[in-house]
Coordinates of C-alpha atoms in Angstrom, one line a residue:
M579 CA 0.0 0.0 0.0
K580 CA 1.2 3.5 -0.8
K581 CA 2.4 5.3 2.3
D582 CA 0.9 8.6 3.3
I583 CA 4.1 10.6 2.7
R584 CA 3.7 14.4 2.6
P585 CA 4.7 15.9 -0.8
D586 CA 7.9 17.9 -0.6
H587 CA 6.2 21.1 -1.8
M588 CA 3.4 21.0 0.8
T589 CA 3.4 22.3 4.4
E590 CA 2.8 19.9 7.2
I591 CA -0.3 21.8 8.3
E592 CA -1.8 21.7 4.8
W593 CA -1.1 17.9 4.5
K594 CA -2.8 17.4 7.9
T595 CA -5.8 19.4 6.8
R596 CA -6.0 17.4 3.6
Q597 CA -5.9 14.1 5.5
D598 CA -8.7 15.3 7.8
L599 CA -10.8 16.5 4.9
A600 CA -10.3 13.2 3.1
A601 CA -11.4 11.4 6.2
C602 CA -14.6 13.5 6.3
Y603 CA -15.4 12.4 2.8
R604 CA -14.8 8.7 3.6
L605 CA -16.9 9.0 6.8
A606 CA -19.8 10.6 4.9
A607 CA -19.7 7.7 2.4
L608 CA -19.6 5.3 5.3
H609 CA -22.6 6.9 6.9
R610 CA -24.5 7.2 3.6
M611 CA -24.5 11.0 3.4
T612 CA -23.3 11.2 -0.2
D613 CA -25.1 12.2 -3.4
L614 CA -22.9 10.2 -5.8
I615 CA -20.4 12.9 -7.1
Y616 CA -22.4 15.9 -5.9
T617 CA -22.3 18.1 -2.8
H618 CA -19.1 19.0 -1.0
I619 CA -17.0 19.3 2.1
T620 CA -14.4 22.0 2.2
A621 CA -11.7 23.2 4.5
R622 CA -9.8 26.5 4.6
V623 CA -6.0 26.0 4.2
P624 CA -4.4 27.2 7.4
D625 CA -1.8 30.0 7.1
E626 CA -2.9 30.9 3.6
D627 CA -5.1 33.7 2.4
N628 CA -8.2 32.9 0.3
A629 CA -7.4 29.3 -0.2
F630 CA -9.5 26.2 0.5
L631 CA -9.7 22.5 -0.4
I632 CA -12.5 20.8 -2.2
N633 CA -13.2 17.4 -3.8
P634 CA -12.3 16.7 -7.5
Y635 CA -15.5 16.8 -9.5
G636 CA -16.6 13.4 -10.6
W637 CA -15.0 11.3 -7.8
R638 CA -17.1 9.2 -5.5
W639 CA -16.5 10.1 -1.9
E640 CA -15.2 6.6 -1.2
E641 CA -12.3 7.4 -3.6
I642 CA -11.2 10.7 -2.1
T643 CA -7.6 10.9 -0.8
A644 CA -5.5 13.7 0.7
S645 CA -3.5 14.2 -2.5
S646 CA -6.6 14.2 -4.8
L647 CA -8.2 17.3 -3.2
V648 CA -8.1 20.5 -5.2
K649 CA -6.9 23.8 -3.8
I650 CA -9.0 26.8 -5.0
D651 CA -9.7 30.4 -4.1
T652 CA -13.1 31.8 -3.3
D653 CA -13.7 32.6 -7.0
G654 CA -13.2 28.9 -7.9
N655 CA -9.8 29.4 -9.5
K656 CA -7.3 26.5 -9.0
L657 CA -4.3 27.4 -6.9
D658 CA -2.4 24.2 -7.6
D659 CA -1.5 22.0 -10.6
S660 CA -4.4 19.5 -10.0
P661 CA -5.7 18.0 -13.3
H662 CA -9.2 17.8 -11.8
D663 CA -12.1 20.2 -12.2
V664 CA -14.4 21.4 -9.4
N665 CA -18.2 21.8 -9.4
P666 CA -19.2 25.5 -9.8
A667 CA -22.2 25.1 -7.5
G668 CA -19.9 23.7 -4.9
F669 CA -17.7 26.7 -4.6
T670 CA -20.6 29.1 -4.8
I671 CA -22.1 27.9 -1.5
H672 CA -18.9 27.0 0.3
S673 CA -17.0 30.1 -0.7
A674 CA -19.8 32.3 0.6
V675 CA -19.3 30.8 4.0
H676 CA -15.5 30.8 3.9
R677 CA -15.4 34.4 2.9
A678 CA -17.7 35.7 5.6
R679 CA -17.3 33.3 8.6
H680 CA -13.6 33.1 9.5
D681 CA -14.5 30.9 12.4
A682 CA -16.1 28.4 10.0
S683 CA -12.9 26.9 8.6
W684 CA -14.8 23.7 7.7
V685 CA -18.1 23.5 5.7
M686 CA -20.2 20.4 4.9
H687 CA -23.2 20.3 2.6
T688 CA -25.4 17.2 2.0
H689 CA -28.4 16.1 0.0
T690 CA -29.5 13.1 2.1
R691 CA -33.1 11.7 2.0
A692 CA -33.9 12.8 5.6
G693 CA -32.1 16.1 5.3
V694 CA -33.8 17.1 2.1
A695 CA -37.2 15.9 3.4
V696 CA -36.9 18.1 6.5
S697 CA -35.8 21.0 4.3
C698 CA -39.1 20.6 2.4
L699 CA -41.2 21.0 5.6
E700 CA -42.4 24.5 6.4
E701 CA -41.5 24.1 10.1
G702 CA -38.0 22.8 9.3
L703 CA -36.2 21.0 12.1
L704 CA -38.4 20.4 15.1
P705 CA -37.3 20.1 18.7
L706 CA -38.6 16.5 19.1
N707 CA -35.9 14.8 20.9
Q708 CA -32.7 15.1 22.9
I709 CA -30.4 14.9 19.9
A710 CA -32.2 17.6 18.0
L711 CA -32.2 19.9 21.0
Q712 CA -28.5 20.6 20.6
F713 CA -29.5 22.7 17.6
Y714 CA -32.4 24.5 19.2
G715 CA -32.3 28.1 18.3
R716 CA -29.1 27.6 16.4
V717 CA -30.4 26.9 12.9
G718 CA -30.6 29.3 10.0
Y719 CA -32.9 28.9 6.9
H720 CA -32.2 29.8 3.3
D721 CA -34.9 29.9 0.7
F722 CA -34.4 27.9 -2.5
Q723 CA -33.4 30.2 -5.4
G724 CA -32.5 27.5 -8.0
I725 CA -29.2 25.6 -8.5
A726 CA -26.5 27.5 -6.7
L727 CA -24.6 28.8 -9.8
D728 CA -25.3 32.5 -9.3
L729 CA -22.5 34.2 -7.2
A730 CA -25.0 36.9 -6.2
E731 CA -26.7 34.3 -4.0
R732 CA -23.7 34.2 -1.7
D733 CA -24.7 37.3 0.2
S734 CA -28.1 35.9 1.2
I735 CA -26.5 32.5 2.1
V736 CA -24.2 34.4 4.6
E737 CA -27.1 36.5 5.9
D738 CA -29.3 33.5 6.5
L739 CA -26.6 31.4 8.2
G740 CA -25.7 34.2 10.6
D741 CA -23.6 33.0 13.4
N742 CA -25.3 29.6 13.5
P743 CA -23.5 26.2 13.1
V744 CA -26.3 24.9 10.9
L745 CA -28.1 26.2 7.8
I746 CA -31.1 24.4 6.3
L747 CA -31.3 25.1 2.6
R748 CA -35.0 24.9 2.0
N749 CA -36.1 22.4 -0.6
H750 CA -32.4 21.5 -1.1
G751 CA -30.5 20.1 1.8
L752 CA -28.3 20.6 4.9
L753 CA -25.1 22.6 5.7
T754 CA -23.0 22.6 8.8
V755 CA -19.9 24.5 9.8
G756 CA -17.1 24.2 12.3
G757 CA -13.8 25.5 13.4
T758 CA -12.3 22.0 13.1
A759 CA -13.1 18.8 11.1
A760 CA -14.3 17.2 14.3
E761 CA -16.8 20.1 15.1
M762 CA -18.2 20.3 11.5
Y763 CA -18.6 16.6 11.1
S764 CA -20.2 16.2 14.6
N765 CA -22.7 18.9 13.7
M766 CA -23.7 17.1 10.5
F767 CA -23.6 13.6 12.0
Y768 CA -26.2 14.6 14.7
L769 CA -28.1 16.9 12.4
E770 CA -28.6 14.1 10.0
R771 CA -29.6 11.8 12.9
S772 CA -32.1 14.4 14.1
C773 CA -33.7 14.6 10.6
E774 CA -33.9 10.8 10.4
I775 CA -35.7 10.6 13.7
Q776 CA -38.0 13.5 12.8
M777 CA -39.2 11.9 9.6
S778 CA -39.6 8.5 11.3
A779 CA -41.7 10.1 14.1
L780 CA -43.9 12.1 11.7
S781 CA -44.5 9.1 9.5
A782 CA -45.9 7.1 12.4
G783 CA -49.1 9.0 12.1
R784 CA -49.5 9.3 15.9
K785 CA -49.7 12.3 18.2
I786 CA -46.3 13.8 18.8
Q787 CA -45.1 14.3 22.4
E788 CA -43.9 17.9 22.4
I789 CA -41.1 19.2 24.6
P790 CA -41.9 22.4 26.6
K791 CA -40.0 25.5 25.5
A792 CA -38.4 25.8 29.0
V793 CA -37.0 22.3 28.7
C794 CA -35.7 23.0 25.2
D795 CA -33.9 26.1 26.5
H796 CA -32.5 24.2 29.4
T797 CA -31.3 21.3 27.2
V798 CA -29.6 23.4 24.6
G799 CA -27.8 25.2 27.5
Q800 CA -26.7 21.9 28.8
Y801 CA -25.2 21.1 25.4
S802 CA -23.4 24.4 25.3
Q803 CA -21.9 23.9 28.8
G804 CA -20.9 20.3 28.0
S805 CA -19.3 21.0 24.6
D806 CA -15.5 21.0 24.7
S807 CA -12.6 20.2 22.4
A808 CA -11.6 17.2 24.4
G809 CA -14.9 15.5 23.9
L810 CA -15.0 16.4 20.3
N811 CA -11.5 15.0 19.8
L812 CA -12.6 11.7 21.4
E813 CA -15.5 11.5 19.1
W814 CA -13.3 12.4 16.1
Q815 CA -10.8 9.7 17.0
A816 CA -13.6 7.1 17.2
H817 CA -14.7 8.2 13.7
L818 CA -11.2 7.9 12.4
R819 CA -10.8 4.4 13.8
S820 CA -13.9 3.3 11.9
I821 CA -12.5 4.2 8.5
E822 CA -8.9 3.2 9.4
A823 CA -10.3 -0.4 9.9
I824 CA -11.9 -0.3 6.5
D825 CA -9.4 1.5 4.3
P826 CA -6.6 3.8 5.5
T827 CA -5.8 5.0 1.9
Y828 CA -7.7 8.3 2.5
R829 CA -4.4 9.5 4.1
T830 CA -2.4 9.2 0.9

């Protein structure tokens, strides 16, 4: 197997970012959050201005490796000698966030069945269970304006996201952000789980047991108090072990 040796021209921190981003793609594939070759996960390149990494257009997420990722600027121009193209709709959405939210170094966008289903509901994500309550009052909503090819849409994406960790793109899908790969992926992992539970509960056709607002406020506060980098790192390492056991080539 090819060893995950850092290219001579690449900084150590960029290579680590590439490996973490490739891991996110492999994890998303493992957890069935892909849309064949569409949607994206991106990461800002540390210590570089106006540069972030994105998947090569046409690759399945199971195929992504650290070296295959493409470095582009926020206008979609390639900044390296990659032979691969990128999806214009991908950098429209992601570049909007990267340009405006410097705390959001990592951005993930999905078109899952449960996520798109919730995005089609007028009420959006409901506070139905403990998992969903971590996002209570922390979700932005962006109205559908067609396929995201128009760069003018970036302003409204940023405005609708605000300072939230989650944006539900109505009639479209989900988006989460984070300062690290661990934070961004955790947000999407549990957001997706929340959407799956919501659609299952609503499909039962029975009366929903609602949670009082005071309890919702209390619970999201508990999540805020309990969130720390140590816990996220433990979660992230558990995720990495799951893909290391299957195929560690994402690191190459």
